[in-house]
mmCIF file of C-alpha atoms in Angstrom:
data_model
loop_
_atom_site.group_PDB
_atom_site.id
_atom_site.type_symbol
_atom_site.label_atom_id
_atom_site.label_comp_id
_atom_site.label_asym_id
_atom_site.label_seq_id
_atom_site.Cartn_x
_atom_site.Cartn_y
_atom_site.Cartn_z
ATOM 1 C CA MET A 6 -0.400 -11.287 23.364
ATOM 2 C CA LEU A 7 -1.204 -10.445 26.968
ATOM 3 C CA ILE A 8 -4.883 -9.865 27.805
ATOM 4 C CA ILE A 9 -5.335 -7.786 30.957
ATOM 5 C CA GLY A 10 -8.864 -7.513 32.334
ATOM 6 C CA HIS A 11 -10.598 -5.027 34.611
ATOM 7 C CA ALA A 12 -9.762 -6.798 37.876
ATOM 8 C CA VAL A 13 -6.045 -6.978 37.111
ATOM 9 C CA VAL A 14 -5.909 -3.302 36.081
ATOM 10 C CA ARG A 15 -7.500 -2.357 39.397
ATOM 11 C CA ASP A 16 -5.133 -4.671 41.270
ATOM 12 C CA VAL A 17 -2.182 -2.812 39.735
ATOM 13 C CA LEU A 18 -3.509 0.743 40.141
ATOM 14 C CA ASP A 19 -5.555 0.683 43.353
ATOM 15 C CA GLY A 20 -3.908 2.648 46.136
ATOM 16 C CA ASP A 21 -1.145 3.912 43.855
ATOM 17 C CA GLU A 22 -2.506 7.386 43.107
ATOM 18 C CA ALA A 23 0.816 9.146 43.725
ATOM 19 C CA ARG A 24 2.552 6.918 41.157
ATOM 20 C CA VAL A 25 -0.222 7.522 38.613
ATOM 21 C CA ILE A 26 0.042 11.304 39.084
ATOM 22 C CA ASP A 27 3.797 11.061 38.500
ATOM 23 C CA LEU A 28 3.303 9.010 35.316
ATOM 24 C CA VAL A 29 0.869 11.639 34.035
ATOM 25 C CA ARG A 30 3.294 14.427 34.942
ATOM 26 C CA GLN A 31 6.090 12.709 33.012
ATOM 27 C CA ALA A 32 3.839 12.206 29.983
ATOM 28 C CA TYR A 33 2.876 15.895 29.963
ATOM 29 C CA LEU A 34 6.534 16.906 30.184
ATOM 30 C CA LEU A 35 7.487 14.625 27.280
ATOM 31 C CA HIS A 36 4.608 16.030 25.230
ATOM 32 C CA GLU A 37 5.748 19.595 25.941
ATOM 33 C CA GLN A 38 9.280 18.613 24.866
ATOM 34 C CA GLY A 39 8.015 17.280 21.515
ATOM 35 C CA ARG A 40 8.781 13.657 22.411
ATOM 36 C CA THR A 41 5.322 12.347 21.620
ATOM 37 C CA SER A 42 3.181 11.766 18.575
ATOM 38 C CA VAL A 43 -0.510 12.408 19.153
ATOM 39 C CA PRO A 44 -2.645 12.426 16.000
ATOM 40 C CA HIS A 45 -6.113 13.883 16.263
ATOM 41 C CA SER A 46 -8.543 11.462 17.823
ATOM 42 C CA VAL A 47 -11.219 9.918 15.609
ATOM 43 C CA PHE A 48 -14.875 10.357 16.599
ATOM 44 C CA LEU A 49 -17.317 7.704 15.449
ATOM 45 C CA ARG A 50 -20.835 9.114 15.746
ATOM 46 C CA PHE A 51 -24.261 7.665 14.978
ATOM 47 C CA PRO A 52 -26.883 9.534 12.914
ATOM 48 C CA ASP A 53 -29.835 8.298 14.997
ATOM 49 C CA ALA A 54 -28.118 8.548 18.429
ATOM 50 C CA ALA A 55 -26.376 11.910 18.632
ATOM 51 C CA ARG A 56 -25.283 11.606 22.278
ATOM 52 C CA ASN A 57 -23.412 8.344 21.720
ATOM 53 C CA ARG A 58 -19.885 8.197 20.370
ATOM 54 C CA ILE A 59 -16.819 5.975 20.179
ATOM 55 C CA ILE A 60 -13.425 7.650 20.065
ATOM 56 C CA GLY A 61 -10.076 6.313 18.910
ATOM 57 C CA LEU A 62 -6.963 7.914 20.450
ATOM 58 C CA PRO A 63 -3.663 6.727 18.935
ATOM 59 C CA ALA A 64 -0.442 7.900 20.563
ATOM 60 C CA TYR A 65 3.316 7.405 20.831
ATOM 61 C CA LEU A 66 5.160 8.230 24.065
ATOM 62 C CA GLY A 67 8.908 8.765 23.829
ATOM 63 C CA SER A 68 9.617 7.480 27.315
ATOM 64 C CA ASP A 69 12.435 5.100 28.242
ATOM 65 C CA PRO A 70 11.501 2.611 26.939
ATOM 66 C CA PRO A 71 9.030 4.154 24.479
ATOM 67 C CA ALA A 72 5.454 2.918 24.075
ATOM 68 C CA ALA A 73 2.725 3.213 21.456
ATOM 69 C CA GLY A 74 -0.836 2.100 20.961
ATOM 70 C CA MET A 75 -4.441 3.213 20.845
ATOM 71 C CA LYS A 76 -7.389 3.648 23.187
ATOM 72 C CA TRP A 77 -10.860 2.848 21.778
ATOM 73 C CA ILE A 78 -13.392 4.343 24.175
ATOM 74 C CA SER A 79 -17.166 4.598 23.939
ATOM 75 C CA SER A 80 -19.464 7.086 25.657
ATOM 76 C CA PHE A 81 -23.118 6.020 25.875
ATOM 77 C CA PRO A 82 -24.761 8.326 28.467
ATOM 78 C CA ALA A 83 -27.983 6.281 28.645
ATOM 79 C CA ASN A 84 -25.952 3.471 30.207
ATOM 80 C CA ILE A 85 -26.244 5.314 33.522
ATOM 81 C CA GLU A 86 -30.007 4.647 33.574
ATOM 82 C CA ARG A 87 -29.260 0.991 32.746
ATOM 83 C CA GLY A 88 -27.024 0.658 35.774
ATOM 84 C CA LEU A 89 -23.912 0.540 33.551
ATOM 85 C CA ASP A 90 -20.914 2.839 33.340
ATOM 86 C CA ARG A 91 -21.248 5.581 30.752
ATOM 87 C CA ALA A 92 -17.833 4.789 29.263
ATOM 88 C CA SER A 93 -16.116 1.539 28.328
ATOM 89 C CA ALA A 94 -12.752 1.127 26.693
ATOM 90 C CA ALA A 95 -9.984 -1.119 25.437
ATOM 91 C CA ILE A 96 -6.331 -0.164 24.947
ATOM 92 C CA VAL A 97 -4.026 -1.907 22.480
ATOM 93 C CA LEU A 98 -0.256 -1.636 22.946
ATOM 94 C CA ASN A 99 2.015 -2.384 19.983
ATOM 95 C CA SER A 100 5.580 -3.606 19.840
ATOM 96 C CA LEU A 101 7.876 -0.840 18.601
ATOM 97 C CA GLU A 102 10.176 -3.487 17.117
ATOM 98 C CA THR A 103 7.674 -5.384 14.961
ATOM 99 C CA GLY A 104 4.519 -3.251 15.174
ATOM 100 C CA GLN A 105 2.537 -6.286 16.280
ATOM 101 C CA PRO A 106 -0.061 -5.865 19.026
ATOM 102 C CA GLU A 107 1.371 -7.254 22.248
ATOM 103 C CA ALA A 108 -1.233 -6.369 24.876
ATOM 104 C CA VAL A 109 -4.955 -5.629 25.110
ATOM 105 C CA ILE A 110 -5.924 -3.896 28.333
ATOM 106 C CA GLU A 111 -9.366 -3.079 29.705
ATOM 107 C CA GLY A 112 -9.278 0.695 29.468
ATOM 108 C CA SER A 113 -12.077 2.237 31.522
ATOM 109 C CA VAL A 114 -10.055 2.202 34.754
ATOM 110 C CA VAL A 115 -6.978 3.610 33.003
ATOM 111 C CA SER A 116 -9.052 6.296 31.286
ATOM 112 C CA ALA A 117 -10.814 7.463 34.451
ATOM 113 C CA ARG A 118 -7.649 7.537 36.509
ATOM 114 C CA ARG A 119 -5.492 9.347 34.008
ATOM 115 C CA THR A 120 -8.251 11.979 33.753
ATOM 116 C CA ALA A 121 -8.422 12.322 37.533
ATOM 117 C CA ALA A 122 -4.636 12.312 37.894
ATOM 118 C CA GLY A 123 -4.288 15.076 35.298
ATOM 119 C CA ALA A 124 -6.911 17.139 37.118
ATOM 120 C CA ALA A 125 -5.188 16.585 40.455
ATOM 121 C CA LEU A 126 -1.811 17.526 38.979
ATOM 122 C CA ALA A 127 -3.239 20.759 37.541
ATOM 123 C CA ALA A 128 -4.894 21.615 40.860
ATOM 124 C CA GLN A 129 -1.659 20.882 42.726
ATOM 125 C CA LEU A 130 0.310 23.211 40.430
ATOM 126 C CA LEU A 131 -2.266 26.011 40.337
ATOM 127 C CA THR A 132 -2.978 26.147 44.077
ATOM 128 C CA ALA A 133 0.619 25.839 45.289
ATOM 129 C CA GLU A 134 0.637 29.349 46.771
ATOM 130 C CA ARG A 135 -2.852 29.181 48.267
ATOM 131 C CA ARG A 136 -4.391 25.792 48.940
ATOM 132 C CA PRO A 137 -8.203 25.592 48.824
ATOM 133 C CA ASP A 138 -10.145 25.119 52.038
ATOM 134 C CA GLY A 139 -12.687 22.850 50.367
ATOM 135 C CA LEU A 140 -13.842 21.274 47.136
ATOM 136 C CA ALA A 141 -16.988 21.400 45.006
ATOM 137 C CA LEU A 142 -17.878 18.653 42.540
ATOM 138 C CA ILE A 143 -20.445 19.194 39.778
ATOM 139 C CA GLY A 144 -21.449 15.823 38.373
ATOM 140 C CA CYS A 145 -21.514 12.836 40.716
ATOM 141 C CA GLY A 146 -20.261 10.068 38.469
ATOM 142 C CA LEU A 147 -17.172 7.902 38.143
ATOM 143 C CA ILE A 148 -14.820 10.656 36.988
ATOM 144 C CA ASN A 149 -15.448 13.009 39.895
ATOM 145 C CA GLU A 150 -15.290 10.092 42.301
ATOM 146 C CA GLN A 151 -11.759 9.440 41.065
ATOM 147 C CA VAL A 152 -10.991 13.170 41.089
ATOM 148 C CA LEU A 153 -11.896 13.240 44.780
ATOM 149 C CA ARG A 154 -9.532 10.330 45.495
ATOM 150 C CA PHE A 155 -6.650 11.849 43.538
ATOM 151 C CA LEU A 156 -7.098 15.362 44.949
ATOM 152 C CA THR A 157 -6.990 13.879 48.436
ATOM 153 C CA VAL A 158 -3.512 12.556 47.591
ATOM 154 C CA ALA A 159 -2.244 15.530 45.550
ATOM 155 C CA LEU A 160 -3.431 18.125 48.086
ATOM 156 C CA THR A 161 -5.018 17.178 51.410
ATOM 157 C CA PRO A 162 -8.426 15.758 52.281
ATOM 158 C CA PRO A 163 -10.870 18.679 51.935
ATOM 159 C CA ALA A 164 -12.383 20.040 55.136
ATOM 160 C CA SER A 165 -15.625 20.643 53.235
ATOM 161 C CA LEU A 166 -17.082 18.938 50.173
ATOM 162 C CA VAL A 167 -20.060 20.313 48.238
ATOM 163 C CA LEU A 168 -21.766 18.148 45.623
ATOM 164 C CA HIS A 169 -24.242 18.829 42.836
ATOM 165 C CA ASP A 170 -25.829 16.565 40.258
ATOM 166 C CA THR A 171 -28.937 16.938 38.100
ATOM 167 C CA ASP A 172 -30.127 13.709 39.752
ATOM 168 C CA PRO A 173 -30.357 14.360 43.528
ATOM 169 C CA ARG A 174 -30.365 10.621 44.231
ATOM 170 C CA ARG A 175 -27.019 10.237 42.517
ATOM 171 C CA ALA A 176 -25.641 13.121 44.576
ATOM 172 C CA GLU A 177 -26.854 11.553 47.824
ATOM 173 C CA ALA A 178 -25.365 8.177 46.890
ATOM 174 C CA PHE A 179 -22.075 9.898 46.076
ATOM 175 C CA ALA A 180 -22.193 11.716 49.409
ATOM 176 C CA ALA A 181 -22.513 8.398 51.245
ATOM 177 C CA ARG A 182 -19.472 6.955 49.442
ATOM 178 C CA ALA A 183 -17.492 10.149 50.045
ATOM 179 C CA ALA A 184 -18.340 10.032 53.760
ATOM 180 C CA ALA A 185 -16.889 6.529 53.970
ATOM 181 C CA LEU A 186 -13.717 7.704 52.217
ATOM 182 C CA LEU A 187 -13.381 10.974 54.146
ATOM 183 C CA PRO A 188 -15.006 10.597 57.566
ATOM 184 C CA ALA A 189 -13.609 13.928 58.833
ATOM 185 C CA THR A 190 -14.963 15.946 55.881
ATOM 186 C CA THR A 191 -18.189 17.958 56.073
ATOM 187 C CA ILE A 192 -20.292 16.965 53.050
ATOM 188 C CA SER A 193 -23.350 18.737 51.661
ATOM 189 C CA VAL A 194 -25.429 18.670 48.475
ATOM 190 C CA ALA A 195 -26.060 21.928 46.593
ATOM 191 C CA ALA A 196 -29.401 22.544 44.921
ATOM 192 C CA SER A 197 -27.804 24.105 41.844
ATOM 193 C CA ALA A 198 -24.538 24.130 39.944
ATOM 194 C CA GLU A 199 -24.219 27.849 40.681
ATOM 195 C CA GLN A 200 -24.351 27.153 44.414
ATOM 196 C CA ALA A 201 -21.583 24.586 43.990
ATOM 197 C CA LEU A 202 -19.461 27.038 41.977
ATOM 198 C CA ALA A 203 -19.821 29.620 44.739
ATOM 199 C CA ALA A 204 -19.010 27.219 47.574
ATOM 200 C CA HIS A 205 -15.237 26.776 47.193
ATOM 201 C CA ARG A 206 -12.240 28.039 45.229
ATOM 202 C CA LEU A 207 -11.582 24.575 43.756
ATOM 203 C CA VAL A 208 -14.316 23.093 41.557
ATOM 204 C CA SER A 209 -14.357 20.011 39.346
ATOM 205 C CA ILE A 210 -16.969 19.718 36.594
ATOM 206 C CA ALA A 211 -17.462 16.253 35.114
ATOM 207 C CA THR A 212 -20.892 15.823 33.540
ATOM 208 C CA THR A 213 -22.427 14.338 30.389
ATOM 209 C CA ALA A 214 -23.405 17.769 29.029
ATOM 210 C CA SER A 215 -23.218 18.121 25.260
ATOM 211 C CA GLU A 216 -24.031 21.862 25.162
ATOM 212 C CA PRO A 217 -22.865 24.793 27.334
ATOM 213 C CA HIS A 218 -25.064 25.526 30.340
ATOM 214 C CA LEU A 219 -22.880 27.318 32.912
ATOM 215 C CA GLU A 220 -21.440 30.770 33.533
ATOM 216 C CA LEU A 221 -18.646 31.501 36.015
ATOM 217 C CA THR A 222 -20.078 34.633 37.643
ATOM 218 C CA ALA A 223 -20.830 32.704 40.848
ATOM 219 C CA CYS A 224 -17.178 31.682 41.350
ATOM 220 C CA GLN A 225 -15.150 33.033 44.235
ATOM 221 C CA PRO A 226 -12.159 35.260 43.358
ATOM 222 C CA GLY A 227 -9.123 33.157 42.514
ATOM 223 C CA SER A 228 -11.124 30.011 41.804
ATOM 224 C CA VAL A 229 -9.637 27.088 39.893
ATOM 225 C CA VAL A 230 -12.240 25.256 37.825
ATOM 226 C CA LEU A 231 -11.351 21.805 36.480
ATOM 227 C CA HIS A 232 -13.522 21.705 33.363
ATOM 228 C CA LEU A 233 -13.132 18.001 32.618
ATOM 229 C CA SER A 234 -16.243 17.387 30.525
ATOM 230 C CA LEU A 235 -15.254 20.286 28.232
ATOM 231 C CA ARG A 236 -18.739 21.354 27.094
ATOM 232 C CA ASP A 237 -20.322 22.801 30.251
ATOM 233 C CA LEU A 238 -19.129 26.407 30.072
ATOM 234 C CA HIS A 239 -20.521 29.046 27.749
ATOM 235 C CA PRO A 240 -17.834 30.401 25.420
ATOM 236 C CA GLU A 241 -18.220 33.830 27.039
ATOM 237 C CA ALA A 242 -17.283 32.218 30.358
ATOM 238 C CA ILE A 243 -14.174 30.756 28.753
ATOM 239 C CA LEU A 244 -13.261 34.178 27.395
ATOM 240 C CA SER A 245 -13.599 35.705 30.872
ATOM 241 C CA ALA A 246 -11.123 33.237 32.405
ATOM 242 C CA ARG A 247 -7.434 32.401 32.318
ATOM 243 C CA ASN A 248 -7.362 29.135 30.425
ATOM 244 C CA VAL A 249 -5.056 26.169 30.874
ATOM 245 C CA VAL A 250 -5.229 23.242 28.426
ATOM 246 C CA ASP A 251 -3.254 20.115 27.660
ATOM 247 C CA ASP A 252 -2.937 20.860 23.931
ATOM 248 C CA PRO A 253 -4.647 23.735 22.073
ATOM 249 C CA ASP A 254 -4.959 21.840 18.793
ATOM 250 C CA HIS A 255 -6.730 18.931 20.455
ATOM 251 C CA VAL A 256 -9.040 20.814 22.784
ATOM 252 C CA CYS A 257 -10.304 23.282 20.153
ATOM 253 C CA ARG A 258 -12.288 20.612 18.316
ATOM 254 C CA GLU A 259 -15.617 18.806 18.362
ATOM 255 C CA ARG A 260 -17.643 21.742 19.691
ATOM 256 C CA THR A 261 -15.958 21.906 23.068
ATOM 257 C CA SER A 262 -16.487 25.168 24.960
ATOM 258 C CA LEU A 263 -13.016 26.259 23.829
ATOM 259 C CA HIS A 264 -13.797 25.363 20.229
ATOM 260 C CA LEU A 265 -16.893 27.581 20.435
ATOM 261 C CA ALA A 266 -14.795 30.368 21.984
ATOM 262 C CA GLU A 267 -12.319 30.061 19.105
ATOM 263 C CA GLN A 268 -15.151 30.289 16.582
ATOM 264 C CA LEU A 269 -16.498 33.344 18.394
ATOM 265 C CA THR A 270 -13.188 35.229 18.418
ATOM 266 C CA GLY A 271 -11.386 33.814 15.400
ATOM 267 C CA GLY A 272 -8.295 32.918 17.423
ATOM 268 C CA ARG A 273 -6.862 31.226 20.505
ATOM 269 C CA ASP A 274 -5.428 34.169 22.412
ATOM 270 C CA PHE A 275 -7.702 33.254 25.320
ATOM 271 C CA ILE A 276 -5.541 30.140 25.993
ATOM 272 C CA HIS A 277 -2.808 31.205 28.399
ATOM 273 C CA THR A 278 -0.663 28.099 29.009
ATOM 274 C CA THR A 279 -0.565 24.311 29.122
ATOM 275 C CA ILE A 280 -0.388 21.773 31.919
ATOM 276 C CA GLY A 281 2.971 20.609 30.540
ATOM 277 C CA ARG A 282 4.456 24.098 30.838
ATOM 278 C CA LEU A 283 3.186 24.426 34.404
ATOM 279 C CA ALA A 284 4.633 20.992 35.236
ATOM 280 C CA GLY A 285 7.949 22.161 33.827
ATOM 281 C CA GLY A 286 8.047 25.107 36.226
ATOM 282 C CA ALA A 287 6.485 27.911 34.169
ATOM 283 C CA ALA A 288 4.174 30.329 35.965
ATOM 284 C CA LEU A 289 0.608 31.057 34.965
ATOM 285 C CA PRO A 290 0.477 34.489 33.313
ATOM 286 C CA PRO A 291 -1.137 37.069 35.613
ATOM 287 C CA GLY A 292 -4.696 38.163 35.041
ATOM 288 C CA ASP A 293 -8.177 38.459 36.413
ATOM 289 C CA GLY A 294 -11.003 35.978 36.536
ATOM 290 C CA PRO A 295 -11.047 32.316 37.493
ATOM 291 C CA VAL A 296 -8.560 29.817 36.130
ATOM 292 C CA VAL A 297 -10.225 27.183 33.958
ATOM 293 C CA VAL A 298 -8.402 23.925 33.230
ATOM 294 C CA SER A 299 -9.791 22.178 30.135
ATOM 295 C CA PRO A 300 -7.834 18.997 29.314
ATOM 296 C CA PHE A 301 -8.957 17.228 26.146
ATOM 297 C CA GLY A 302 -7.366 14.037 27.399
ATOM 298 C CA LEU A 303 -4.282 13.154 25.381
ATOM 299 C CA GLY A 304 -3.810 9.554 24.321
ATOM 300 C CA VAL A 305 -0.222 9.587 25.625
ATOM 301 C CA LEU A 306 -1.607 9.603 29.170
ATOM 302 C CA ASP A 307 -3.519 6.393 28.460
ATOM 303 C CA ILE A 308 -0.444 4.833 26.879
ATOM 304 C CA ALA A 309 1.737 5.814 29.856
ATOM 305 C CA LEU A 310 -0.608 4.172 32.359
ATOM 306 C CA ALA A 311 -1.366 1.182 30.133
ATOM 307 C CA GLU A 312 2.352 0.460 29.666
ATOM 308 C CA HIS A 313 2.824 0.669 33.439
ATOM 309 C CA VAL A 314 -0.052 -1.802 33.898
ATOM 310 C CA ARG A 315 1.364 -4.128 31.215
ATOM 311 C CA ARG A 316 4.861 -4.221 32.712
ATOM 312 C CA THR A 317 3.596 -4.664 36.261
ATOM 313 C CA ALA A 318 1.134 -7.398 35.281
ATOM 314 C CA ALA A 319 3.838 -9.240 33.339
ATOM 315 C CA GLN A 320 6.229 -9.049 36.306
ATOM 316 C CA ARG A 321 3.547 -10.419 38.649
ATOM 317 C CA GLY A 322 2.412 -13.124 36.249
ATOM 318 C CA LEU A 323 -1.069 -11.574 35.939
ATOM 319 C CA GLY A 324 -3.354 -11.549 32.920
ATOM 320 C CA VAL A 325 -3.967 -14.180 30.250
ATOM 321 C CA ARG A 326 -1.322 -14.851 27.622
ATOM 322 C CA ILE A 327 -2.418 -16.041 24.169
ATOM 323 C CA GLU A 328 0.501 -17.454 22.218
ATOM 324 C CA ASP A 329 -1.166 -17.714 18.795
ATOM 325 C CA PHE A 330 -3.005 -14.361 18.685
ATOM 326 C CA THR A 331 -0.827 -13.109 15.830
ATOM 327 C CA PRO A 332 0.081 -15.266 12.795
ATOM 328 C CA VAL A 333 2.827 -17.782 13.485
ATOM 329 C CA PRO A 334 5.692 -17.602 10.927
ATOM 330 C CA ALA A 335 5.766 -20.560 8.527
ATOM 331 C CA ALA A 336 9.294 -21.492 9.616
ATOM 332 C CA ALA A 337 8.152 -21.704 13.218
ATOM 333 C CA VAL A 338 5.190 -23.876 12.214
ATOM 334 C CA ALA A 339 7.488 -26.222 10.317
ATOM 335 C CA THR A 340 9.868 -26.431 13.230
ATOM 336 C CA ALA A 341 7.060 -27.110 15.686
ATOM 337 C CA ARG A 342 5.283 -29.733 13.456
ATOM 338 C CA PRO A 343 5.985 -33.258 14.723
ATOM 339 C CA THR A 344 7.894 -35.449 12.216
ATOM 340 C CA ARG A 345 6.931 -39.053 11.392
ATOM 341 C CA GLU A 346 9.416 -41.577 12.651
ATOM 342 C CA ARG A 347 11.140 -43.593 9.869
ATOM 343 C CA THR A 348 10.836 -47.363 9.862
#
């Protein structure tokens, strides 16, 4: 068993955004080709703490070589007030020969970066004919910080960046970090989410909202909205847009905005295409209204990045190896047991 902690995961992934985007692209293509197995994620909720949850995402990725495992990720929004990250995670990778667990990887870095990489890939594909002149971020937490980094690689550094958060102090702190990352970018803080939506044709929404609170009427024509937190938009807003998802069966669950839109209409005709189809060269069907990208976050993306981290860490001799994590076969124990010398 190889144990790979937070610092090692960052050592492997830091500065390698282009490679991470490519791994995510490949995973989406394999999923579109039917070369994955992605059961529905399991939501563990708590009767006396409705905002908290822990989610299990098992997945198989038919890459070469293939990989399988599970991400176990918690979301405790009150952690932000405690000075902790909202989400924490662990990823287990299993041997496809024996089924035994062979690696445990700290998963919060993997989870945030696969989310950001997927958003950047979608933005890259959807703005190929007309690149945005700036970027608006609604929600100034870890996810949008990574989205900013990945969009800077997938597109170009934005000339203008507009930020909004329900906590102005968090927005100002984010602005300071963004200024250090992008010294040539003009950065401002919007007083409302609607102002941020109106500011630029590319918007990323990553909040802790559990109920819809936003319309899209403020958006510029031709806007692309990366709806990463999945529950911010009213179902009517979803129905007014051209919708791109990672997987319709996964995203239309657990009271996401798209799930509510499905309940409202009785169908999924409002979903126009998937990220995997776009990555494979398909065009977005024509239509009016903004384009909304709502990725549920498929476990195969976590497995793709985690397997990359595992292989790289093993090659570099990083991480902690535990030889007796799984039961040792009796024959091996007998072989290893010292024998008494005869006299």
